[in-house]
């Protein structure tokens, strides 16, 4: 998986396939949130059926310091496979825009602390309270790694970026604001001068939508749990949204799925703009024909 | 683990230990949400470091039908180890009340469908959309199993019950109301005539608090993500609350933890009544002395 992400021809081909097959209006660069960690020298792999697994989870301050001291800088050379993958993709896409991609500092730090996917990301949340200094050092380092990864994609031609704080939903608003938002703002600071739209997405983040916008996002991604009209109200009716069809509906009979798609489009009209998308990733066993049919439906009603 | 739950002397001893050690105001019966499934004949075990694992996850309608046809009825004989464990505990507790315990139909059904703990409980949520008939049959059966388990505990002397829908937070409000609430109401129907207070808890359920009350709960448990004053506002200021100290704070320096406990108590005062508790389970590596200190602090400020 990570080898494919760092193989420009392969990453480009995988990025292009859904555009060719389903006729979507934009592509998102095929990568993984741990790619910048791997490029920085962190020993990480994607275990089938599990997700990212790290050789040495961080146990405390000493581990954090060792990580940062031993890490490689993400300079242009190191990021070359990513930039080349993006450039190839942009050339092949023509008028269709490419969205760049990075994991946000909290989610990346949670992987570094837990060593693997976890429920509630308890180890990371404990570290931020037990040793806020170590937590700040860690998230600032991660913020810069993720920011460099995003910047390389925009400089190579990506038209927008999406920051994935997949696990932010495990945080209280108070902890997000104090212990996470500054690092996310720092990541986005790496691309702000480039002027591309910034999308910010998380799951289970109904209580964090405004805070996630206020780190510097132009568009807020909303998972399937929060209806878009409600999300738009929370955001004062002035923030474009992305989302939020429930992937669990992809296996439903078409009339049920069609009604759900129309409902998402209708509720999304409450926002000043709406990028139709799933409210989380595509499940591996999804019938691709269903995705094509959804794209056709959305194009027919817009 | 499941053997301990079904050994009356052992379940009673484990229930009593935290009462003796920390001086809490109530005990909660030591059990596991899958105990009633095991008693009904489902092949399930608790795998160390994983959680409940089922020999035969349900793949669709045929599996659901087979499960229900093959299941044992939870009559008084079958529930005798639970009733005896509760009766022993109540006798030993004296004036300290015992809270009975059961998993709610959605969470139990999610285990049955997924076969193990999962993120977002996708398989269960897919089944409710792909085959609502199978889903209804499954959750009605599970509702009665869980209800029988709760009723046995109250008849044996429990003074209150808590229904744990640990995973309900993965649901939209619409799905909760349509596909889950009727089964939870059915479970609570098994104990309503007994007149004991009913507590209903889930995690990540900030968007479901009113719906979870309205299945028939007297007290709503609130996980650490939603501040109690906000939860009380959501509930119209008329529902007693339980919760919600973030377990991630248990490893923080005492001044940080103390401030957090005082904040929980202060915000809880917005509700007509408040049972102080953690906002999720106790992490296994928690220093027990910290728990004792929290209990002392809460008793000193009430």
Coordinates of C-alpha atoms in Angstrom, one line a residue:
Chain A
X1 CA 0.0 0.0 0.0
X2 CA 2.6 2.6 1.0
X3 CA 4.9 1.4 -1.9
X4 CA 2.0 2.1 -4.2
X5 CA 1.5 5.6 -2.7
X6 CA 5.2 6.4 -3.4
X7 CA 5.2 5.0 -6.9
X8 CA 4.2 8.0 -9.1
X9 CA 2.8 6.0 -12.0
X10 CA 0.8 3.7 -9.7
X11 CA -0.5 6.4 -7.4
X12 CA -1.5 8.4 -10.5
X13 CA -3.3 5.4 -12.1
X14 CA -5.2 4.6 -8.9
X15 CA -6.2 8.3 -8.6
X16 CA -7.5 8.3 -12.2
X17 CA -9.5 5.1 -12.2
X18 CA -12.6 6.3 -10.2
X19 CA -12.7 9.5 -12.4
X20 CA -12.7 7.4 -15.6
X21 CA -15.2 4.9 -14.2
X22 CA -17.7 7.1 -12.4
X23 CA -17.4 10.5 -14.1
X24 CA -16.9 12.4 -10.8
X25 CA -16.2 16.1 -10.9
X26 CA -12.9 16.0 -9.1
X27 CA -10.2 13.5 -8.2
X28 CA -8.6 13.0 -4.8
X29 CA -4.9 12.1 -4.8
X30 CA -4.4 8.4 -3.9
X31 CA -2.2 8.3 -0.8
X32 CA -2.3 7.4 2.9
X33 CA -2.2 9.7 5.9
X34 CA 1.0 8.0 7.1
X35 CA 2.9 8.6 3.9
X36 CA 4.6 11.8 5.2
X37 CA 5.6 9.8 8.4
X38 CA 7.2 7.1 6.3
X39 CA 9.1 9.8 4.3
X40 CA 10.3 11.3 7.5
X41 CA 11.8 7.9 8.5
X42 CA 9.1 6.6 10.8
X43 CA 8.9 2.8 10.6
X44 CA 5.2 2.3 9.6
X45 CA 3.4 -0.1 7.4
X46 CA -0.2 -0.8 6.5
X47 CA -1.3 -4.2 7.9
X48 CA -4.1 -5.8 5.8
X49 CA -7.4 -5.7 7.7
X50 CA -5.9 -3.6 10.4
X51 CA -4.5 -0.3 9.0
X52 CA -1.3 1.6 9.8
X53 CA 0.9 -0.2 12.3
X54 CA 4.1 1.4 13.8
X55 CA 7.2 -0.4 14.8
X56 CA 7.7 1.8 17.9
X57 CA 4.7 3.5 19.4
X58 CA 5.6 6.6 21.5
X59 CA 5.5 6.0 25.2
X60 CA 6.3 9.4 26.5
X61 CA 8.5 12.5 26.3
X62 CA 11.8 10.6 25.7
X63 CA 10.3 8.7 22.7
X64 CA 8.9 12.0 21.3
X65 CA 12.3 13.7 21.5
X66 CA 14.0 10.7 19.9
X67 CA 11.5 10.7 17.1
X68 CA 11.9 14.4 16.3
X69 CA 15.7 14.3 16.6
X70 CA 16.0 11.2 14.4
X71 CA 13.5 12.3 11.7
X72 CA 14.5 13.3 8.2
X73 CA 13.4 16.7 6.9
X74 CA 10.7 16.6 4.2
X75 CA 12.6 18.6 1.6
X76 CA 11.9 18.6 -2.2
X77 CA 14.0 15.6 -2.8
X78 CA 12.3 13.5 -0.2
X79 CA 8.9 14.6 -1.5
X80 CA 9.7 14.1 -5.1
X81 CA 7.7 10.8 -5.6
X82 CA 4.6 12.6 -4.3
X83 CA 5.1 15.7 -6.4
X84 CA 5.7 13.5 -9.5
X85 CA 2.6 11.5 -8.8
X86 CA 0.5 14.6 -8.5
X87 CA 2.1 16.2 -11.6
X88 CA 1.4 13.1 -13.7
X89 CA -2.2 13.0 -12.4
X90 CA -2.9 16.6 -13.1
X91 CA -1.6 16.3 -16.6
X92 CA -3.9 13.3 -17.3
X93 CA -6.9 14.8 -15.6
X94 CA -7.1 17.8 -18.0
X95 CA -9.9 20.1 -16.8
X96 CA -10.9 17.9 -13.9
X97 CA -9.4 19.3 -10.6
X98 CA -7.2 17.3 -8.3
X99 CA -7.7 17.5 -4.5
X100 CA -4.5 17.1 -2.4
X101 CA -4.6 15.1 0.8
X102 CA -3.0 15.0 4.2
X103 CA -3.8 13.6 7.7
X104 CA -4.2 16.3 10.4
X105 CA -1.8 16.4 13.4
X106 CA -4.2 14.9 16.0
X107 CA -4.9 11.8 13.9
X108 CA -1.3 11.3 12.9
X109 CA -0.1 11.9 16.5
X110 CA -2.8 9.3 17.7
X111 CA -1.3 6.7 15.3
X112 CA 2.2 7.5 16.6
X113 CA 1.2 7.1 20.2
X114 CA -1.1 4.1 19.8
X115 CA 1.0 2.4 17.2
X116 CA -2.2 1.2 15.5
X117 CA -5.9 2.1 14.9
X118 CA -7.7 2.5 18.3
X119 CA -11.1 3.2 19.7
X120 CA -11.3 6.7 21.3
X121 CA -7.5 7.2 20.8
X122 CA -7.1 7.0 24.5
X123 CA -3.3 7.0 24.6
X124 CA -3.0 10.2 22.6
X125 CA -5.7 11.9 24.7
X126 CA -4.0 10.8 27.9
X127 CA -0.6 12.1 26.7
X128 CA -2.1 15.6 26.0
X129 CA -3.2 15.8 29.6
X130 CA -0.4 13.9 31.4
X131 CA 2.4 15.7 29.5
X132 CA 1.2 18.7 27.6
X133 CA 4.8 19.7 26.7
X134 CA 5.5 16.4 25.0
X135 CA 2.1 16.6 23.3
X136 CA 2.8 20.1 21.9
X137 CA 6.3 19.1 20.7
X138 CA 4.9 16.0 19.0
X139 CA 1.9 17.8 17.3
X140 CA 4.1 20.7 16.2
X141 CA 6.5 18.3 14.5
X142 CA 3.6 16.4 12.9
X143 CA 2.0 19.6 11.8
X144 CA 5.1 20.6 9.8
X145 CA 5.4 17.1 8.2
X146 CA 1.8 17.1 7.1
X147 CA 2.1 20.7 6.0
X148 CA 5.1 20.0 3.8
X149 CA 3.3 17.0 2.3
X150 CA 0.3 19.2 1.4
X151 CA 2.4 22.0 0.0
X152 CA 4.3 19.6 -2.3
X153 CA 0.9 18.5 -3.7
X154 CA -0.3 22.0 -4.4
X155 CA 3.0 23.1 -5.9
X156 CA 2.8 20.1 -8.2
X157 CA -0.6 21.1 -9.4
X158 CA -3.4 20.1 -6.9
X159 CA -6.3 22.6 -7.1
X160 CA -7.5 22.2 -3.6
X161 CA -6.5 20.3 -0.4
X162 CA -8.4 18.2 2.1
X163 CA -7.1 17.8 5.6
X164 CA -8.4 14.6 7.3
X165 CA -8.7 14.7 11.0
X166 CA -10.4 11.3 10.9
X167 CA -10.3 10.8 14.7
X168 CA -10.9 14.3 16.0
X169 CA -14.4 13.2 17.0
X170 CA -13.0 11.5 20.1
X171 CA -12.1 14.9 21.5
X172 CA -14.1 17.3 23.6
X173 CA -14.4 20.8 22.1
X174 CA -12.3 22.1 25.0
X175 CA -9.5 19.7 24.2
X176 CA -9.7 20.2 20.5
X177 CA -9.4 24.0 21.0
X178 CA -6.6 23.8 23.5
X179 CA -4.5 20.8 22.4
X180 CA -5.2 20.2 18.7
X181 CA -6.4 23.4 16.9
X182 CA -3.1 25.2 17.1
X183 CA -1.3 22.3 15.3
X184 CA -4.0 22.1 12.6
X185 CA -3.7 25.8 12.0
X186 CA 0.1 25.3 11.7
X187 CA -0.4 22.6 9.1
X188 CA -2.7 24.8 7.0
X189 CA -0.2 27.7 7.4
X190 CA 2.1 25.7 5.0
X191 CA -0.4 26.2 2.1
X192 CA -2.3 29.3 3.0
X193 CA -0.2 31.6 0.7
X194 CA -0.9 29.3 -2.3
X195 CA -4.5 30.4 -2.3
X196 CA -6.2 27.0 -2.9
X197 CA -9.5 26.1 -1.2
X198 CA -9.0 24.1 2.0
X199 CA -11.5 21.3 3.0
X200 CA -11.4 19.9 6.6
X201 CA -13.0 16.6 7.4
X202 CA -13.4 14.4 10.4
X203 CA -15.8 11.7 11.7
X204 CA -18.1 12.1 14.7
X205 CA -17.3 15.8 14.7
X206 CA -20.8 17.2 15.0
X207 CA -19.7 19.1 18.1
X208 CA -16.5 20.4 16.5
X209 CA -17.6 21.7 13.1
X210 CA -17.1 25.4 13.9
X211 CA -13.8 24.8 15.6
X212 CA -12.6 22.8 12.7
X213 CA -13.5 25.6 10.3
X214 CA -11.8 28.1 12.5
X215 CA -8.4 26.6 12.1
X216 CA -8.4 28.0 8.6
X217 CA -10.7 25.8 6.5
X218 CA -12.8 27.2 3.6
X219 CA -15.1 24.1 3.4
X220 CA -16.1 21.8 6.2
X221 CA -16.5 18.1 5.5
X222 CA -19.4 16.5 7.4
X223 CA -19.7 12.8 8.2
X224 CA -22.9 10.9 7.8
X225 CA -24.0 11.5 11.4
X226 CA -24.9 15.2 11.1
X227 CA -27.6 16.2 8.5
X228 CA -26.2 19.0 6.3
X229 CA -28.9 21.5 7.1
X230 CA -28.1 21.1 10.8
X231 CA -24.4 21.4 10.1
X232 CA -25.0 24.6 8.1
X233 CA -27.0 26.1 10.9
X234 CA -24.2 25.3 13.3
X235 CA -21.8 27.1 11.0
X236 CA -23.9 30.2 10.7
X237 CA -25.1 29.4 7.2
X238 CA -21.9 30.8 5.6
X239 CA -19.6 27.9 5.2
X240 CA -19.6 25.6 2.1
X241 CA -20.0 21.9 3.0
X242 CA -18.8 18.6 1.8
X243 CA -20.6 15.3 2.4
X244 CA -22.4 13.3 3.6
X245 CA -24.1 10.2 2.3
X246 CA -23.9 7.3 4.8
X247 CA -21.8 4.5 3.2
X248 CA -24.0 2.0 5.1
X249 CA -26.7 2.9 2.6
X250 CA -24.7 1.7 -0.5
X251 CA -26.0 -1.8 0.0
X252 CA -29.6 -0.7 0.4
X253 CA -32.2 -1.3 -2.4
X254 CA -32.0 1.5 -5.0
X255 CA -35.2 3.3 -4.0
X256 CA -33.9 3.6 -0.4
X257 CA -30.5 4.8 -1.6
X258 CA -32.0 7.2 -4.2
X259 CA -34.1 8.8 -1.5
X260 CA -31.1 9.2 0.7
X261 CA -29.0 10.8 -2.0
X262 CA -31.8 13.2 -2.8
X263 CA -32.1 14.0 0.9
X264 CA -28.4 14.8 1.1
X265 CA -28.6 17.1 -1.9
X266 CA -31.7 18.8 -0.6
X267 CA -30.3 19.4 2.9
X268 CA -26.9 20.5 1.4
X269 CA -28.8 23.3 -0.4
X270 CA -29.0 25.0 3.0
X271 CA -25.3 25.8 2.8
X272 CA -23.8 28.5 0.4
X273 CA -22.2 25.6 -1.6
X274 CA -22.2 21.8 -1.3
X275 CA -19.7 19.2 -2.6
X276 CA -21.6 15.9 -2.7
X277 CA -19.6 13.1 -1.3
X278 CA -19.9 10.1 1.0
X279 CA -19.9 10.8 4.7
X280 CA -16.9 8.4 5.1
X281 CA -14.8 6.1 2.9
X282 CA -16.1 3.6 0.3
X283 CA -16.5 0.2 1.9
X284 CA -14.3 -2.4 0.1
X285 CA -17.1 -4.6 -1.0
X286 CA -19.2 -1.9 -2.6
X287 CA -20.7 -2.6 -6.0
X288 CA -19.0 0.0 -8.2
X289 CA -22.1 0.2 -10.4
X290 CA -23.9 1.7 -7.5
X291 CA -21.3 4.5 -7.2
X292 CA -21.7 5.3 -11.0
X293 CA -25.5 5.4 -10.5
X294 CA -25.2 7.9 -7.6
X295 CA -23.0 10.2 -9.6
X296 CA -25.5 10.1 -12.5
X297 CA -28.3 10.9 -10.1
X298 CA -26.5 13.8 -8.5
X299 CA -25.6 15.2 -11.9
X300 CA -29.2 14.9 -13.0
X301 CA -30.6 16.9 -10.0
X302 CA -28.0 19.6 -9.6
Chain B
X1 CA -14.2 -13.5 31.9
X2 CA -17.6 -14.9 30.9
X3 CA -17.1 -17.8 33.4
X4 CA -16.4 -15.2 36.1
X5 CA -19.6 -13.4 35.2
X6 CA -21.6 -16.6 35.6
X7 CA -19.9 -17.7 38.9
X8 CA -22.2 -16.0 41.5
X9 CA -19.5 -15.9 44.2
X10 CA -16.9 -14.4 41.9
X11 CA -19.2 -11.9 40.2
X12 CA -20.3 -10.8 43.6
X13 CA -16.8 -10.4 44.9
X14 CA -15.7 -8.4 41.9
X15 CA -18.8 -6.2 42.2
X16 CA -18.0 -5.5 45.8
X17 CA -14.3 -4.7 45.5
X18 CA -14.5 -1.1 44.2
X19 CA -17.2 -0.3 46.8
X20 CA -14.9 -1.5 49.6
X21 CA -11.9 0.2 48.2
X22 CA -13.2 3.5 47.0
X23 CA -16.3 4.1 49.1
X24 CA -18.5 4.8 46.1
X25 CA -22.3 5.4 46.7
X26 CA -23.5 2.5 44.5
X27 CA -22.2 -0.7 43.0
X28 CA -22.7 -1.8 39.4
X29 CA -23.2 -5.5 38.9
X30 CA -20.0 -7.1 37.4
X31 CA -21.0 -8.7 34.1
X32 CA -20.6 -8.3 30.4
X33 CA -23.1 -7.3 27.8
X34 CA -22.7 -10.6 25.9
X35 CA -23.6 -12.7 29.0
X36 CA -27.3 -13.0 28.0
X37 CA -26.2 -14.1 24.5
X38 CA -24.0 -16.8 26.0
X39 CA -26.9 -17.9 28.2
X40 CA -29.1 -18.1 25.1
X41 CA -26.6 -20.5 23.5
X42 CA -24.6 -18.1 21.2
X43 CA -21.0 -19.1 20.9
X44 CA -19.2 -16.1 22.2
X45 CA -16.0 -15.5 24.2
X46 CA -14.0 -12.5 25.4
X47 CA -10.6 -12.5 23.6
X48 CA -7.9 -10.7 25.7
X49 CA -7.0 -7.3 24.2
X50 CA -9.9 -7.6 21.7
X51 CA -13.2 -8.0 23.4
X52 CA -16.2 -10.2 22.6
X53 CA -15.6 -12.5 19.6
X54 CA -18.4 -14.7 18.1
X55 CA -17.8 -18.0 16.4
X56 CA -20.4 -17.3 13.7
X57 CA -21.1 -13.7 12.8
X58 CA -24.5 -13.2 11.1
X59 CA -24.3 -12.7 7.4
X60 CA -27.9 -12.1 6.5
X61 CA -31.5 -13.2 7.0
X62 CA -30.9 -16.9 7.0
X63 CA -28.3 -16.6 9.8
X64 CA -30.7 -14.4 11.8
X65 CA -33.5 -17.0 11.4
X66 CA -31.1 -19.8 12.4
X67 CA -29.9 -17.9 15.5
X68 CA -33.5 -17.2 16.7
X69 CA -34.7 -20.8 16.0
X70 CA -31.8 -22.4 17.7
X71 CA -31.6 -20.1 20.7
X72 CA -32.5 -21.2 24.3
X73 CA -35.2 -19.3 26.2
X74 CA -33.8 -17.2 29.1
X75 CA -36.1 -18.7 31.8
X76 CA -35.5 -18.5 35.5
X77 CA -33.3 -21.7 35.5
X78 CA -31.0 -20.4 32.8
X79 CA -30.7 -17.0 34.5
X80 CA -30.2 -18.5 38.0
X81 CA -26.4 -17.8 38.1
X82 CA -27.1 -14.1 37.4
X83 CA -29.9 -13.9 40.0
X84 CA -27.8 -15.7 42.6
X85 CA -24.8 -13.3 41.9
X86 CA -27.1 -10.3 42.3
X87 CA -28.8 -11.7 45.5
X88 CA -25.4 -12.4 47.2
X89 CA -24.2 -8.9 46.2
X90 CA -27.2 -7.1 47.5
X91 CA -27.0 -9.0 50.8
X92 CA -23.4 -8.0 51.2
X93 CA -23.9 -4.4 50.2
X94 CA -26.4 -3.6 52.9
X95 CA -27.7 0.0 52.4
X96 CA -25.5 0.6 49.3
X97 CA -27.7 0.2 46.2
X98 CA -26.8 -2.2 43.3
X99 CA -27.3 -1.1 39.7
X100 CA -28.2 -3.9 37.3
X101 CA -26.7 -4.0 33.8
X102 CA -27.4 -4.9 30.2
X103 CA -26.3 -4.1 26.7
X104 CA -28.9 -2.5 24.5
X105 CA -30.2 -4.2 21.3
X106 CA -28.2 -2.2 18.8
X107 CA -24.9 -2.8 20.5
X108 CA -25.6 -6.5 21.0
X109 CA -26.8 -6.8 17.4
X110 CA -23.7 -5.1 16.2
X111 CA -21.6 -7.7 17.9
X112 CA -23.7 -10.5 16.4
X113 CA -23.3 -9.1 12.9
X114 CA -19.7 -8.0 13.1
X115 CA -18.5 -11.0 15.2
X116 CA -16.1 -8.7 17.0
X117 CA -15.6 -5.0 18.1
X118 CA -15.6 -2.7 15.1
X119 CA -15.3 0.9 14.1
X120 CA -18.6 2.5 13.1
X121 CA -20.4 -0.9 13.3
X122 CA -20.7 -0.8 9.6
X123 CA -22.0 -4.3 9.1
X124 CA -24.9 -3.8 11.5
X125 CA -25.8 -0.4 10.0
X126 CA -25.7 -1.9 6.5
X127 CA -27.9 -4.7 7.4
X128 CA -30.6 -2.4 8.8
X129 CA -30.8 -0.7 5.4
X130 CA -30.2 -3.7 3.1
X131 CA -32.7 -6.0 4.9
X132 CA -34.8 -4.1 7.4
X133 CA -36.9 -7.2 8.0
X134 CA -33.9 -9.3 9.1
X135 CA -32.7 -6.3 11.2
X136 CA -36.1 -6.0 13.0
X137 CA -36.3 -9.7 13.7
X138 CA -32.8 -9.7 15.1
X139 CA -33.2 -6.6 17.3
X140 CA -36.6 -7.8 18.6
X141 CA -35.0 -11.1 19.7
X142 CA -32.0 -9.4 21.2
X143 CA -34.3 -6.9 23.0
X144 CA -36.1 -9.7 24.8
X145 CA -32.9 -11.5 25.7
X146 CA -31.5 -8.2 27.2
X147 CA -34.8 -7.5 28.9
X148 CA -34.9 -10.9 30.5
X149 CA -31.4 -10.4 31.8
X150 CA -32.2 -7.0 33.3
X151 CA -35.5 -8.3 34.8
X152 CA -33.7 -11.2 36.6
X153 CA -31.3 -8.7 38.2
X154 CA -34.1 -6.4 39.5
X155 CA -36.1 -9.4 40.8
X156 CA -33.0 -10.5 42.6
X157 CA -32.6 -7.2 44.3
X158 CA -31.0 -4.6 42.0
X159 CA -32.3 -1.1 42.9
X160 CA -31.8 0.5 39.5
X161 CA -30.7 -0.6 36.0
X162 CA -28.4 0.8 33.4
X163 CA -28.8 0.0 29.7
X164 CA -25.5 0.4 27.8
X165 CA -25.9 1.2 24.1
X166 CA -22.2 1.7 23.9
X167 CA -22.1 1.9 20.1
X168 CA -25.3 3.9 19.4
X169 CA -23.1 7.0 18.6
X170 CA -22.3 5.5 15.2
X171 CA -26.0 6.0 14.2
X172 CA -27.7 9.0 12.7
X173 CA -30.7 10.3 14.7
X174 CA -33.0 9.2 11.9
X175 CA -31.6 5.6 12.0
X176 CA -31.7 5.5 15.7
X177 CA -35.3 6.6 15.8
X178 CA -36.4 4.2 13.0
X179 CA -34.3 1.1 13.4
X180 CA -33.1 1.1 17.0
X181 CA -35.4 2.9 19.5
X182 CA -38.3 0.5 19.2
X183 CA -36.1 -2.4 20.3
X184 CA -34.6 -0.4 23.2
X185 CA -38.1 0.5 24.3
X186 CA -39.0 -3.2 24.1
X187 CA -36.0 -4.1 26.4
X188 CA -37.0 -1.6 29.0
X189 CA -40.6 -2.8 28.8
X190 CA -39.3 -6.0 30.5
X191 CA -38.6 -4.0 33.7
X192 CA -41.0 -1.0 33.6
X193 CA -43.5 -2.6 35.9
X194 CA -40.8 -3.1 38.5
X195 CA -40.6 0.6 39.2
X196 CA -36.8 0.9 39.4
X197 CA -34.9 3.9 37.9
X198 CA -33.5 3.3 34.4
X199 CA -30.2 4.8 33.3
X200 CA -29.4 4.8 29.6
X201 CA -25.8 5.3 28.4
X202 CA -23.9 5.5 25.1
X203 CA -20.7 7.0 23.8
X204 CA -20.5 9.7 21.1
X205 CA -24.2 10.1 21.6
X206 CA -24.4 13.9 21.9
X207 CA -26.8 14.0 18.9
X208 CA -29.0 11.2 20.4
X209 CA -29.5 12.2 24.0
X210 CA -33.2 13.1 23.8
X211 CA -34.0 10.1 21.7
X212 CA -32.2 7.8 24.1
X213 CA -34.2 9.3 27.0
X214 CA -37.4 8.9 25.1
X215 CA -37.2 5.1 24.8
X216 CA -38.1 5.1 28.5
X217 CA -35.0 6.2 30.5
X218 CA -35.3 8.2 33.7
X219 CA -31.6 9.2 33.7
X220 CA -29.3 9.8 30.7
X221 CA -25.7 8.8 30.9
X222 CA -23.4 11.3 29.0
X223 CA -20.0 10.4 27.8
X224 CA -17.0 12.7 28.3
X225 CA -17.5 14.5 24.9
X226 CA -20.6 16.5 25.8
X227 CA -20.4 19.0 28.8
X228 CA -23.2 18.2 31.2
X229 CA -24.7 21.7 31.2
X230 CA -25.0 21.4 27.4
X231 CA -26.5 17.9 27.7
X232 CA -29.0 19.2 30.2
X233 CA -30.0 22.1 27.9
X234 CA -30.5 19.5 25.1
X235 CA -32.8 17.6 27.4
X236 CA -34.9 20.6 28.3
X237 CA -33.4 20.8 31.8
X238 CA -35.7 18.2 33.2
X239 CA -33.7 14.9 33.0
X240 CA -31.2 13.7 35.7
X241 CA -27.8 13.0 34.2
X242 CA -25.0 10.5 34.9
X243 CA -21.3 11.2 33.9
X244 CA -19.0 12.4 32.6
X245 CA -15.3 12.8 33.6
X246 CA -13.0 12.0 30.7
X247 CA -11.0 8.8 31.6
X248 CA -8.1 10.3 29.7
X249 CA -7.7 12.7 32.6
X250 CA -7.0 10.0 35.1
X251 CA -3.3 10.1 34.3
X252 CA -3.1 13.9 34.5
X253 CA -1.3 15.7 37.4
X254 CA -3.7 16.0 40.3
X255 CA -4.4 19.8 40.0
X256 CA -5.5 19.2 36.4
X257 CA -7.7 16.3 37.3
X258 CA -9.1 18.0 40.4
X259 CA -10.1 21.0 38.2
X260 CA -11.8 18.7 35.8
X261 CA -13.7 16.8 38.5
X262 CA -14.9 20.2 40.0
X263 CA -15.9 21.3 36.5
X264 CA -18.0 18.1 36.0
X265 CA -19.7 18.6 39.3
X266 CA -20.4 22.3 38.6
X267 CA -21.8 21.6 35.1
X268 CA -23.8 18.7 36.4
X269 CA -25.6 21.1 38.8
X270 CA -27.5 22.4 35.7
X271 CA -29.5 19.1 35.7
X272 CA -32.3 18.3 38.2
X273 CA -30.0 15.6 39.6
X274 CA -26.5 14.3 38.7
X275 CA -24.8 11.0 39.4
X276 CA -21.1 11.6 39.2
X277 CA -19.2 9.0 37.2
X278 CA -16.6 8.6 34.5
X279 CA -17.6 9.4 30.9
X280 CA -16.6 5.9 29.9
X281 CA -14.9 2.8 31.5
X282 CA -11.9 2.8 33.8
X283 CA -8.7 2.2 31.8
X284 CA -6.9 -1.0 32.9
X285 CA -3.7 0.8 33.9
X286 CA -5.4 3.4 36.1
X287 CA -3.8 4.0 39.5
X288 CA -6.6 2.9 41.9
X289 CA -5.5 5.6 44.4
X290 CA -6.5 8.2 41.9
X291 CA -10.1 6.8 41.9
X292 CA -10.3 6.9 45.7
X293 CA -9.1 10.5 45.7
X294 CA -11.8 11.5 43.1
X295 CA -14.5 9.8 45.3
X296 CA -13.2 11.8 48.3
X297 CA -13.2 15.0 46.4
X298 CA -16.8 14.5 45.1
X299 CA -18.0 13.6 48.5
X300 CA -16.4 16.8 49.9
X301 CA -18.0 19.1 47.4
X302 CA -21.5 17.7 47.2

